[in-house]
Amino acid sequence: MTNDKRKLPNSAPDKQIKFHFDNQYIHDPKHYGPITLYQIGDLSCASGYEVGEHRQYCYEISYIVSGKGVFTTDDASYPVQEGDLIVHVPGQRHNVIADREDPFRYYYAGFEFRQEQTDGEFLHISRLFQQVKHPVVAGSRAAAPVFTGLLQEVLNLSDFSPLMIETYLKQLIVLAYRGFYEDLASHYAPTASSDAVRDLVYRVIHYIDLHLLELTELSSLANELSYSYAHISHIFSKETGLSVKQYYDQKRFEQATVWLRQSRYSITEIAANLHYQSIHSFSKAFRRHFGMSPTEYQAIASHLKK
């Protein structure tokens, strides 16, 4: 029988832990915008320390600060080391085991997406997390200062702390999402395998990446790849957790930010180059994705450059 996450890891003997800061809000969850925070902590483990298998009741993002060990998900084990980011989702069986020679220290945050306030990109992120097959993103060092800032705010509550905590939580979730998204292309790179499904996913990714500025109708993928668009869409979504449209839009947003930072084109020209029907539809989509208008993004980028 698995343990309840709410009883862990506080139940472990002190001698197995070097230090542990653990804030739990199980019976009084904290709401920060579209996110409900249940638990946040910083755990430095002793040699061979084991949390014990338990079932996740919420999403959890962990970051390995130092050392190494193993995180388990259901019947799979994943070696982790400094700089790795790990995501677990509700319902999974989960365990944490520190290495005997170089035990790890890790940060963790347990949270849920608030259904009544989760739409747009956060709804998309929650769906992607549910589809992730390999829960570890290597080399996610950008998460370290975000976690540090989040823990500092929780430890030292003051004016505007709720706003800061919400901001840090959103950053952490987006960093995890980006890590999984950016791993798509490398994960589906050509191999000696003749797996038709993986081959089709790679061909979709490669075609969109190569023809981004020429592609006006995603349905044209059917002619290029010799499959029906419905089949392509189904396979791509099942394998990656993203729809073809979401991947295409993400690549367009990436190109848009490059041009905005370079000031190479006007916003009207960017909208046209990326095949938006109007500057209004481009600006609306950009704001929904980034939380700011293209003009605001360009101003911030210009200020940071200076």
PDB file of C-alpha atoms in Angstrom:
ATOM      1  CA  MET A   1       0.000   0.000   0.000  1.00  0.00           C
ATOM      2  CA  THR A   2       1.325   3.413  -0.871  1.00  0.00           C
ATOM      3  CA  ASN A   3       1.647   6.235   1.591  1.00  0.00           C
ATOM      4  CA  ASP A   4      -0.181   9.538   1.424  1.00  0.00           C
ATOM      5  CA  LYS A   5       2.068  12.381   0.276  1.00  0.00           C
ATOM      6  CA  ARG A   6       0.639  14.497   3.092  1.00  0.00           C
ATOM      7  CA  LYS A   7       2.498  12.381   5.621  1.00  0.00           C
ATOM      8  CA  LEU A   8       5.837  12.724   3.869  1.00  0.00           C
ATOM      9  CA  PRO A   9       8.669  13.454   4.118  1.00  0.00           C
ATOM     10  CA  ASN A  10       8.232  14.758   7.688  1.00  0.00           C
ATOM     11  CA  SER A  11       7.832  11.218   8.991  1.00  0.00           C
ATOM     12  CA  ALA A  12      11.436  10.275   8.137  1.00  0.00           C
ATOM     13  CA  PRO A  13      13.955   9.969  11.003  1.00  0.00           C
ATOM     14  CA  ASP A  14      15.960  13.156  11.537  1.00  0.00           C
ATOM     15  CA  LYS A  15      19.272  11.305  11.179  1.00  0.00           C
ATOM     16  CA  GLN A  16      18.462  10.671   7.502  1.00  0.00           C
ATOM     17  CA  ILE A  17      18.114  14.395   6.791  1.00  0.00           C
ATOM     18  CA  LYS A  18      20.781  17.098   6.904  1.00  0.00           C
ATOM     19  CA  PHE A  19      18.201  19.885   6.940  1.00  0.00           C
ATOM     20  CA  HIS A  20      14.605  20.282   5.825  1.00  0.00           C
ATOM     21  CA  PHE A  21      12.429  23.357   5.326  1.00  0.00           C
ATOM     22  CA  ASP A  22       8.891  22.170   4.618  1.00  0.00           C
ATOM     23  CA  ASN A  23       5.807  24.357   4.355  1.00  0.00           C
ATOM     24  CA  GLN A  24       2.561  22.406   3.964  1.00  0.00           C
ATOM     25  CA  TYR A  25      -0.837  23.938   3.274  1.00  0.00           C
ATOM     26  CA  ILE A  26      -2.814  20.720   2.876  1.00  0.00           C
ATOM     27  CA  HIS A  27      -5.694  21.852   5.074  1.00  0.00           C
ATOM     28  CA  ASP A  28      -5.344  25.521   4.175  1.00  0.00           C
ATOM     29  CA  PRO A  29      -4.183  25.696   0.548  1.00  0.00           C
ATOM     30  CA  LYS A  30      -2.918  29.057  -0.683  1.00  0.00           C
ATOM     31  CA  HIS A  31      -4.400  30.500  -3.872  1.00  0.00           C
ATOM     32  CA  TYR A  32      -2.199  32.564  -6.181  1.00  0.00           C
ATOM     33  CA  GLY A  33      -4.049  33.498  -9.346  1.00  0.00           C
ATOM     34  CA  PRO A  34      -4.614  30.329 -11.398  1.00  0.00           C
ATOM     35  CA  ILE A  35      -2.446  28.224  -9.042  1.00  0.00           C
ATOM     36  CA  THR A  36      -3.172  26.600  -5.686  1.00  0.00           C
ATOM     37  CA  LEU A  37      -0.049  25.928  -3.600  1.00  0.00           C
ATOM     38  CA  TYR A  38      -0.129  22.868  -1.305  1.00  0.00           C
ATOM     39  CA  GLN A  39       3.497  22.398  -0.339  1.00  0.00           C
ATOM     40  CA  ILE A  40       6.919  23.929  -0.848  1.00  0.00           C
ATOM     41  CA  GLY A  41      10.258  22.928   0.593  1.00  0.00           C
ATOM     42  CA  ASP A  42      14.002  22.495   0.522  1.00  0.00           C
ATOM     43  CA  LEU A  43      15.385  19.088   1.518  1.00  0.00           C
ATOM     44  CA  SER A  44      19.042  18.120   1.934  1.00  0.00           C
ATOM     45  CA  CYS A  45      19.320  14.345   2.211  1.00  0.00           C
ATOM     46  CA  ALA A  46      21.801  12.065   3.939  1.00  0.00           C
ATOM     47  CA  SER A  47      23.363   9.027   2.272  1.00  0.00           C
ATOM     48  CA  GLY A  48      20.736   6.626   0.907  1.00  0.00           C
ATOM     49  CA  TYR A  49      17.768   8.612   2.248  1.00  0.00           C
ATOM     50  CA  GLU A  50      14.419   7.425   0.855  1.00  0.00           C
ATOM     51  CA  VAL A  51      11.112   9.301   1.069  1.00  0.00           C
ATOM     52  CA  GLY A  52       9.054   6.142   0.568  1.00  0.00           C
ATOM     53  CA  GLU A  53       6.612   5.396  -2.203  1.00  0.00           C
ATOM     54  CA  HIS A  54       3.481   7.530  -2.159  1.00  0.00           C
ATOM     55  CA  ARG A  55       0.766   8.568  -4.566  1.00  0.00           C
ATOM     56  CA  GLN A  56       0.747  12.125  -5.875  1.00  0.00           C
ATOM     57  CA  TYR A  57      -2.370  14.082  -4.990  1.00  0.00           C
ATOM     58  CA  CYS A  58      -1.228  17.204  -6.875  1.00  0.00           C
ATOM     59  CA  TYR A  59       1.321  18.333  -9.440  1.00  0.00           C
ATOM     60  CA  GLU A  60       4.880  18.575  -8.159  1.00  0.00           C
ATOM     61  CA  ILE A  61       7.960  20.240  -9.632  1.00  0.00           C
ATOM     62  CA  SER A  62      11.339  19.383  -8.097  1.00  0.00           C
ATOM     63  CA  TYR A  63      14.778  20.812  -8.834  1.00  0.00           C
ATOM     64  CA  ILE A  64      18.072  19.096  -7.954  1.00  0.00           C
ATOM     65  CA  VAL A  65      20.304  21.716  -6.314  1.00  0.00           C
ATOM     66  CA  SER A  66      23.295  19.397  -5.820  1.00  0.00           C
ATOM     67  CA  GLY A  67      24.210  15.731  -5.648  1.00  0.00           C
ATOM     68  CA  LYS A  68      22.367  12.916  -7.349  1.00  0.00           C
ATOM     69  CA  GLY A  69      19.901  10.098  -6.813  1.00  0.00           C
ATOM     70  CA  VAL A  70      16.804   8.512  -8.312  1.00  0.00           C
ATOM     71  CA  PHE A  71      13.215   9.681  -8.743  1.00  0.00           C
ATOM     72  CA  THR A  72      10.650   6.982  -9.521  1.00  0.00           C
ATOM     73  CA  THR A  73       7.327   7.294 -11.325  1.00  0.00           C
ATOM     74  CA  ASP A  74       5.008   4.288 -11.186  1.00  0.00           C
ATOM     75  CA  ASP A  75       7.267   1.404 -12.329  1.00  0.00           C
ATOM     76  CA  ALA A  76      10.003   3.523 -13.963  1.00  0.00           C
ATOM     77  CA  SER A  77      13.187   4.918 -12.381  1.00  0.00           C
ATOM     78  CA  TYR A  78      14.966   8.104 -13.490  1.00  0.00           C
ATOM     79  CA  PRO A  79      18.518   8.949 -12.368  1.00  0.00           C
ATOM     80  CA  VAL A  80      18.781  12.675 -11.574  1.00  0.00           C
ATOM     81  CA  GLN A  81      21.633  15.046 -10.824  1.00  0.00           C
ATOM     82  CA  GLU A  82      22.389  18.715 -10.231  1.00  0.00           C
ATOM     83  CA  GLY A  83      20.439  20.993 -12.567  1.00  0.00           C
ATOM     84  CA  ASP A  84      17.645  18.518 -13.379  1.00  0.00           C
ATOM     85  CA  LEU A  85      13.980  19.524 -13.194  1.00  0.00           C
ATOM     86  CA  ILE A  86      11.385  16.824 -12.509  1.00  0.00           C
ATOM     87  CA  VAL A  87       7.593  16.967 -12.913  1.00  0.00           C
ATOM     88  CA  HIS A  88       5.052  14.582 -11.407  1.00  0.00           C
ATOM     89  CA  VAL A  89       1.294  14.675 -11.903  1.00  0.00           C
ATOM     90  CA  PRO A  90      -1.665  13.642  -9.731  1.00  0.00           C
ATOM     91  CA  GLY A  91      -2.284   9.920  -9.446  1.00  0.00           C
ATOM     92  CA  GLN A  92       1.272   8.759 -10.105  1.00  0.00           C
ATOM     93  CA  ARG A  93       3.162   6.558  -7.658  1.00  0.00           C
ATOM     94  CA  HIS A  94       6.325   8.376  -6.718  1.00  0.00           C
ATOM     95  CA  ASN A  95       9.464   7.858  -4.662  1.00  0.00           C
ATOM     96  CA  VAL A  96      12.727   9.738  -4.046  1.00  0.00           C
ATOM     97  CA  ILE A  97      16.010   7.964  -3.240  1.00  0.00           C
ATOM     98  CA  ALA A  98      19.293   9.776  -2.540  1.00  0.00           C
ATOM     99  CA  ASP A  99      22.609   8.458  -3.798  1.00  0.00           C
ATOM    100  CA  ARG A 100      24.798   6.812  -1.141  1.00  0.00           C
ATOM    101  CA  GLU A 101      28.009   8.497  -2.279  1.00  0.00           C
ATOM    102  CA  ASP A 102      26.684  11.919  -3.321  1.00  0.00           C
ATOM    103  CA  PRO A 103      23.188  12.422  -1.820  1.00  0.00           C
ATOM    104  CA  PHE A 104      21.171  15.231  -3.295  1.00  0.00           C
ATOM    105  CA  ARG A 105      19.591  18.415  -2.045  1.00  0.00           C
ATOM    106  CA  TYR A 106      16.423  19.399  -3.886  1.00  0.00           C
ATOM    107  CA  TYR A 107      13.679  22.025  -3.920  1.00  0.00           C
ATOM    108  CA  TYR A 108      10.057  21.029  -4.473  1.00  0.00           C
ATOM    109  CA  ALA A 109       6.654  22.660  -4.924  1.00  0.00           C
ATOM    110  CA  GLY A 110       3.298  20.875  -4.879  1.00  0.00           C
ATOM    111  CA  PHE A 111       0.425  22.679  -6.584  1.00  0.00           C
ATOM    112  CA  GLU A 112      -2.772  22.414  -8.607  1.00  0.00           C
ATOM    113  CA  PHE A 113      -4.226  24.444 -11.442  1.00  0.00           C
ATOM    114  CA  ARG A 114      -7.426  26.193 -10.342  1.00  0.00           C
ATOM    115  CA  GLN A 115     -10.057  25.011 -12.802  1.00  0.00           C
ATOM    116  CA  GLU A 116     -12.204  28.110 -12.487  1.00  0.00           C
ATOM    117  CA  GLN A 117      -9.244  30.346 -13.428  1.00  0.00           C
ATOM    118  CA  THR A 118      -7.258  28.068 -15.726  1.00  0.00           C
ATOM    119  CA  ASP A 119      -7.699  28.762 -19.415  1.00  0.00           C
ATOM    120  CA  GLY A 120      -5.537  29.499 -22.429  1.00  0.00           C
ATOM    121  CA  GLU A 121      -1.877  28.660 -21.928  1.00  0.00           C
ATOM    122  CA  PHE A 122      -2.144  27.277 -18.393  1.00  0.00           C
ATOM    123  CA  LEU A 123      -4.817  24.833 -19.527  1.00  0.00           C
ATOM    124  CA  HIS A 124      -2.462  23.836 -22.336  1.00  0.00           C
ATOM    125  CA  ILE A 125       0.452  23.432 -19.892  1.00  0.00           C
ATOM    126  CA  SER A 126      -1.563  21.225 -17.553  1.00  0.00           C
ATOM    127  CA  ARG A 127      -2.497  19.003 -20.510  1.00  0.00           C
ATOM    128  CA  LEU A 128       1.133  18.802 -21.629  1.00  0.00           C
ATOM    129  CA  PHE A 129       2.250  17.758 -18.144  1.00  0.00           C
ATOM    130  CA  GLN A 130      -0.292  14.936 -18.261  1.00  0.00           C
ATOM    131  CA  GLN A 131       1.199  13.721 -21.554  1.00  0.00           C
ATOM    132  CA  VAL A 132       4.870  13.795 -20.531  1.00  0.00           C
ATOM    133  CA  LYS A 133       6.488  10.384 -20.895  1.00  0.00           C
ATOM    134  CA  HIS A 134       9.944  11.226 -19.520  1.00  0.00           C
ATOM    135  CA  PRO A 135       9.497  13.506 -16.477  1.00  0.00           C
ATOM    136  CA  VAL A 136      13.101  14.783 -16.227  1.00  0.00           C
ATOM    137  CA  VAL A 137      14.459  17.855 -18.008  1.00  0.00           C
ATOM    138  CA  ALA A 138      18.252  18.012 -17.807  1.00  0.00           C
ATOM    139  CA  GLY A 139      20.231  21.206 -17.348  1.00  0.00           C
ATOM    140  CA  SER A 140      17.356  23.425 -16.199  1.00  0.00           C
ATOM    141  CA  ARG A 141      19.558  25.744 -14.150  1.00  0.00           C
ATOM    142  CA  ALA A 142      17.311  28.737 -14.800  1.00  0.00           C
ATOM    143  CA  ALA A 143      14.908  27.191 -12.269  1.00  0.00           C
ATOM    144  CA  ALA A 144      17.391  27.628  -9.388  1.00  0.00           C
ATOM    145  CA  PRO A 145      16.984  31.406  -8.862  1.00  0.00           C
ATOM    146  CA  VAL A 146      13.216  31.116  -9.355  1.00  0.00           C
ATOM    147  CA  PHE A 147      12.936  28.480  -6.631  1.00  0.00           C
ATOM    148  CA  THR A 148      15.274  30.490  -4.387  1.00  0.00           C
ATOM    149  CA  GLY A 149      13.165  33.625  -4.801  1.00  0.00           C
ATOM    150  CA  LEU A 150       9.979  31.662  -4.171  1.00  0.00           C
ATOM    151  CA  LEU A 151      11.335  30.136  -0.962  1.00  0.00           C
ATOM    152  CA  GLN A 152      12.569  33.538   0.243  1.00  0.00           C
ATOM    153  CA  GLU A 153       9.107  35.046  -0.227  1.00  0.00           C
ATOM    154  CA  VAL A 154       7.457  32.184   1.648  1.00  0.00           C
ATOM    155  CA  LEU A 155       9.983  32.518   4.478  1.00  0.00           C
ATOM    156  CA  ASN A 156       9.778  36.306   4.707  1.00  0.00           C
ATOM    157  CA  LEU A 157       6.215  37.346   4.023  1.00  0.00           C
ATOM    158  CA  SER A 158       5.800  41.091   3.570  1.00  0.00           C
ATOM    159  CA  ASP A 159       3.981  43.620   1.398  1.00  0.00           C
ATOM    160  CA  PHE A 160       3.220  42.247  -2.065  1.00  0.00           C
ATOM    161  CA  SER A 161       4.468  38.753  -1.169  1.00  0.00           C
ATOM    162  CA  PRO A 162       1.325  37.122  -2.647  1.00  0.00           C
ATOM    163  CA  LEU A 163       2.003  38.858  -5.960  1.00  0.00           C
ATOM    164  CA  MET A 164       5.672  37.819  -5.903  1.00  0.00           C
ATOM    165  CA  ILE A 165       4.794  34.206  -5.007  1.00  0.00           C
ATOM    166  CA  GLU A 166       2.283  34.041  -7.871  1.00  0.00           C
ATOM    167  CA  THR A 167       4.898  35.417 -10.268  1.00  0.00           C
ATOM    168  CA  TYR A 168       7.549  32.918  -9.164  1.00  0.00           C
ATOM    169  CA  LEU A 169       5.118  29.992  -9.392  1.00  0.00           C
ATOM    170  CA  LYS A 170       4.123  30.974 -12.918  1.00  0.00           C
ATOM    171  CA  GLN A 171       7.771  31.281 -13.935  1.00  0.00           C
ATOM    172  CA  LEU A 172       8.549  27.863 -12.501  1.00  0.00           C
ATOM    173  CA  ILE A 173       5.662  26.205 -14.328  1.00  0.00           C
ATOM    174  CA  VAL A 174       6.529  27.909 -17.617  1.00  0.00           C
ATOM    175  CA  LEU A 175      10.195  26.911 -17.281  1.00  0.00           C
ATOM    176  CA  ALA A 176       9.144  23.293 -16.829  1.00  0.00           C
ATOM    177  CA  TYR A 177       6.826  23.536 -19.834  1.00  0.00           C
ATOM    178  CA  ARG A 178       9.568  25.063 -21.992  1.00  0.00           C
ATOM    179  CA  GLY A 179      11.974  22.343 -20.973  1.00  0.00           C
ATOM    180  CA  PHE A 180       9.630  19.623 -22.207  1.00  0.00           C
ATOM    181  CA  TYR A 181       8.665  21.574 -25.316  1.00  0.00           C
ATOM    182  CA  GLU A 182      12.267  22.296 -26.348  1.00  0.00           C
ATOM    183  CA  ASP A 183      13.098  18.622 -25.899  1.00  0.00           C
ATOM    184  CA  LEU A 184      10.610  17.652 -28.604  1.00  0.00           C
ATOM    185  CA  ALA A 185      12.835  18.222 -31.617  1.00  0.00           C
ATOM    186  CA  SER A 186      15.847  16.424 -30.139  1.00  0.00           C
ATOM    187  CA  HIS A 187      13.656  13.601 -28.816  1.00  0.00           C
ATOM    188  CA  TYR A 188      12.305  12.923 -32.303  1.00  0.00           C
ATOM    189  CA  ALA A 189      15.592  13.406 -34.177  1.00  0.00           C
ATOM    190  CA  PRO A 190      16.360  10.763 -36.849  1.00  0.00           C
ATOM    191  CA  THR A 191      17.645   7.441 -35.564  1.00  0.00           C
ATOM    192  CA  ALA A 192      18.272   4.011 -37.002  1.00  0.00           C
ATOM    193  CA  SER A 193      14.805   3.040 -35.754  1.00  0.00           C
ATOM    194  CA  SER A 194      12.137   2.442 -38.376  1.00  0.00           C
ATOM    195  CA  ASP A 195       9.341   3.402 -35.981  1.00  0.00           C
ATOM    196  CA  ALA A 196       6.730   4.914 -38.295  1.00  0.00           C
ATOM    197  CA  VAL A 197       5.096   6.992 -35.559  1.00  0.00           C
ATOM    198  CA  ARG A 198       8.317   8.642 -34.416  1.00  0.00           C
ATOM    199  CA  ASP A 199       9.303   9.188 -38.039  1.00  0.00           C
ATOM    200  CA  LEU A 200       6.027  10.966 -38.791  1.00  0.00           C
ATOM    201  CA  VAL A 201       6.335  13.213 -35.727  1.00  0.00           C
ATOM    202  CA  TYR A 202       9.877  14.158 -36.707  1.00  0.00           C
ATOM    203  CA  ARG A 203       8.789  14.907 -40.273  1.00  0.00           C
ATOM    204  CA  VAL A 204       6.063  17.239 -39.000  1.00  0.00           C
ATOM    205  CA  ILE A 205       8.498  19.058 -36.692  1.00  0.00           C
ATOM    206  CA  HIS A 206      11.152  19.289 -39.400  1.00  0.00           C
ATOM    207  CA  TYR A 207       8.722  20.535 -42.047  1.00  0.00           C
ATOM    208  CA  ILE A 208       7.244  23.257 -39.824  1.00  0.00           C
ATOM    209  CA  ASP A 209      10.698  24.384 -38.669  1.00  0.00           C
ATOM    210  CA  LEU A 210      11.996  24.531 -42.244  1.00  0.00           C
ATOM    211  CA  HIS A 211       8.945  26.098 -43.908  1.00  0.00           C
ATOM    212  CA  LEU A 212       7.640  28.293 -41.098  1.00  0.00           C
ATOM    213  CA  LEU A 213       7.495  31.491 -43.187  1.00  0.00           C
ATOM    214  CA  GLU A 214       5.944  29.749 -46.196  1.00  0.00           C
ATOM    215  CA  LEU A 215       3.345  27.673 -44.378  1.00  0.00           C
ATOM    216  CA  THR A 216      -0.068  29.329 -44.529  1.00  0.00           C
ATOM    217  CA  GLU A 217      -2.390  26.326 -44.115  1.00  0.00           C
ATOM    218  CA  LEU A 218      -1.537  23.425 -41.821  1.00  0.00           C
ATOM    219  CA  SER A 219      -3.773  21.209 -43.903  1.00  0.00           C
ATOM    220  CA  SER A 220      -1.087  21.356 -46.608  1.00  0.00           C
ATOM    221  CA  LEU A 221       0.939  18.967 -44.427  1.00  0.00           C
ATOM    222  CA  ALA A 222      -1.320  16.206 -45.729  1.00  0.00           C
ATOM    223  CA  ASN A 223      -0.022  16.599 -49.282  1.00  0.00           C
ATOM    224  CA  GLU A 224       3.588  17.040 -48.193  1.00  0.00           C
ATOM    225  CA  LEU A 225       3.668  14.020 -45.869  1.00  0.00           C
ATOM    226  CA  SER A 226       1.222  11.752 -47.722  1.00  0.00           C
ATOM    227  CA  TYR A 227      -1.112  11.241 -44.767  1.00  0.00           C
ATOM    228  CA  SER A 228      -4.496  12.731 -44.008  1.00  0.00           C
ATOM    229  CA  TYR A 229      -4.305  15.815 -41.820  1.00  0.00           C
ATOM    230  CA  ALA A 230      -6.624  14.138 -39.279  1.00  0.00           C
ATOM    231  CA  HIS A 231      -4.159  11.241 -38.960  1.00  0.00           C
ATOM    232  CA  ILE A 232      -1.158  13.582 -38.684  1.00  0.00           C
ATOM    233  CA  SER A 233      -2.898  15.667 -36.021  1.00  0.00           C
ATOM    234  CA  HIS A 234      -3.947  12.622 -33.996  1.00  0.00           C
ATOM    235  CA  ILE A 235      -0.482  11.006 -34.025  1.00  0.00           C
ATOM    236  CA  PHE A 236       1.335  14.263 -33.256  1.00  0.00           C
ATOM    237  CA  SER A 237      -0.934  15.132 -30.333  1.00  0.00           C
ATOM    238  CA  LYS A 238      -0.807  11.619 -28.875  1.00  0.00           C
ATOM    239  CA  GLU A 239       2.999  11.473 -29.041  1.00  0.00           C
ATOM    240  CA  THR A 240       3.924  14.998 -27.951  1.00  0.00           C
ATOM    241  CA  GLY A 241       0.992  16.302 -25.906  1.00  0.00           C
ATOM    242  CA  LEU A 242       0.777  19.267 -28.298  1.00  0.00           C
ATOM    243  CA  SER A 243      -1.513  19.799 -31.243  1.00  0.00           C
ATOM    244  CA  VAL A 244       0.123  20.582 -34.593  1.00  0.00           C
ATOM    245  CA  LYS A 245      -1.399  24.068 -34.340  1.00  0.00           C
ATOM    246  CA  GLN A 246       0.136  24.634 -30.896  1.00  0.00           C
ATOM    247  CA  TYR A 247       3.588  23.634 -32.147  1.00  0.00           C
ATOM    248  CA  TYR A 248       3.203  25.853 -35.222  1.00  0.00           C
ATOM    249  CA  ASP A 249       2.066  28.814 -33.118  1.00  0.00           C
ATOM    250  CA  GLN A 250       4.938  28.324 -30.682  1.00  0.00           C
ATOM    251  CA  LYS A 251       7.446  28.495 -33.540  1.00  0.00           C
ATOM    252  CA  ARG A 252       5.749  31.630 -34.864  1.00  0.00           C
ATOM    253  CA  PHE A 253       5.966  33.277 -31.449  1.00  0.00           C
ATOM    254  CA  GLU A 254       9.672  32.384 -31.240  1.00  0.00           C
ATOM    255  CA  GLN A 255      10.318  34.027 -34.605  1.00  0.00           C
ATOM    256  CA  ALA A 256       8.225  37.048 -33.643  1.00  0.00           C
ATOM    257  CA  THR A 257      10.294  37.654 -30.486  1.00  0.00           C
ATOM    258  CA  VAL A 258      13.525  37.465 -32.507  1.00  0.00           C
ATOM    259  CA  TRP A 259      12.282  40.123 -34.922  1.00  0.00           C
ATOM    260  CA  LEU A 260      10.912  42.280 -32.105  1.00  0.00           C
ATOM    261  CA  ARG A 261      14.278  42.247 -30.327  1.00  0.00           C
ATOM    262  CA  GLN A 262      16.078  43.080 -33.569  1.00  0.00           C
ATOM    263  CA  SER A 263      13.560  45.794 -34.536  1.00  0.00           C
ATOM    264  CA  ARG A 264      14.041  44.419 -38.035  1.00  0.00           C
ATOM    265  CA  TYR A 265      10.385  44.726 -39.025  1.00  0.00           C
ATOM    266  CA  SER A 266       7.437  46.756 -37.854  1.00  0.00           C
ATOM    267  CA  ILE A 267       4.768  44.917 -35.884  1.00  0.00           C
ATOM    268  CA  THR A 268       2.469  45.121 -38.919  1.00  0.00           C
ATOM    269  CA  GLU A 269       5.161  43.508 -41.074  1.00  0.00           C
ATOM    270  CA  ILE A 270       5.790  40.790 -38.485  1.00  0.00           C
ATOM    271  CA  ALA A 271       2.085  39.950 -38.413  1.00  0.00           C
ATOM    272  CA  ALA A 272       2.045  39.711 -42.207  1.00  0.00           C
ATOM    273  CA  ASN A 273       5.289  37.698 -42.430  1.00  0.00           C
ATOM    274  CA  LEU A 274       3.901  35.156 -39.967  1.00  0.00           C
ATOM    275  CA  HIS A 275       0.602  34.921 -41.838  1.00  0.00           C
ATOM    276  CA  TYR A 276      -1.746  36.451 -39.287  1.00  0.00           C
ATOM    277  CA  GLN A 277      -4.906  37.900 -40.792  1.00  0.00           C
ATOM    278  CA  SER A 278      -4.270  41.292 -39.219  1.00  0.00           C
ATOM    279  CA  ILE A 279      -2.080  43.120 -36.736  1.00  0.00           C
ATOM    280  CA  HIS A 280      -5.015  42.904 -34.319  1.00  0.00           C
ATOM    281  CA  SER A 281      -5.185  39.091 -34.464  1.00  0.00           C
ATOM    282  CA  PHE A 282      -1.390  38.882 -34.063  1.00  0.00           C
ATOM    283  CA  SER A 283      -1.360  41.265 -31.089  1.00  0.00           C
ATOM    284  CA  LYS A 284      -4.241  39.428 -29.428  1.00  0.00           C
ATOM    285  CA  ALA A 285      -2.540  36.026 -29.830  1.00  0.00           C
ATOM    286  CA  PHE A 286       0.807  37.436 -28.648  1.00  0.00           C
ATOM    287  CA  ARG A 287      -0.753  38.970 -25.524  1.00  0.00           C
ATOM    288  CA  ARG A 288      -2.597  35.746 -24.709  1.00  0.00           C
ATOM    289  CA  HIS A 289       0.658  33.781 -24.993  1.00  0.00           C
ATOM    290  CA  PHE A 290       3.124  36.151 -23.280  1.00  0.00           C
ATOM    291  CA  GLY A 291       0.867  38.282 -21.083  1.00  0.00           C
ATOM    292  CA  MET A 292       1.913  41.500 -22.827  1.00  0.00           C
ATOM    293  CA  SER A 293       1.513  43.175 -26.196  1.00  0.00           C
ATOM    294  CA  PRO A 294       4.222  43.035 -28.911  1.00  0.00           C
ATOM    295  CA  THR A 295       4.900  46.734 -28.293  1.00  0.00           C
ATOM    296  CA  GLU A 296       5.407  46.141 -24.562  1.00  0.00           C
ATOM    297  CA  TYR A 297       7.675  43.170 -25.259  1.00  0.00           C
ATOM    298  CA  GLN A 298       9.764  45.230 -27.668  1.00  0.00           C
ATOM    299  CA  ALA A 299      10.092  48.084 -25.169  1.00  0.00           C
ATOM    300  CA  ILE A 300      11.252  45.730 -22.405  1.00  0.00           C
ATOM    301  CA  ALA A 301      13.716  43.999 -24.740  1.00  0.00           C
ATOM    302  CA  SER A 302      15.100  47.348 -25.847  1.00  0.00           C
ATOM    303  CA  HIS A 303      15.508  48.505 -22.237  1.00  0.00           C
ATOM    304  CA  LEU A 304      17.309  45.293 -21.224  1.00  0.00           C
ATOM    305  CA  LYS A 305      19.592  45.575 -24.259  1.00  0.00           C
ATOM    306  CA  LYS A 306      20.599  49.090 -23.254  1.00  0.00           C
TER     307      LYS A 306
END
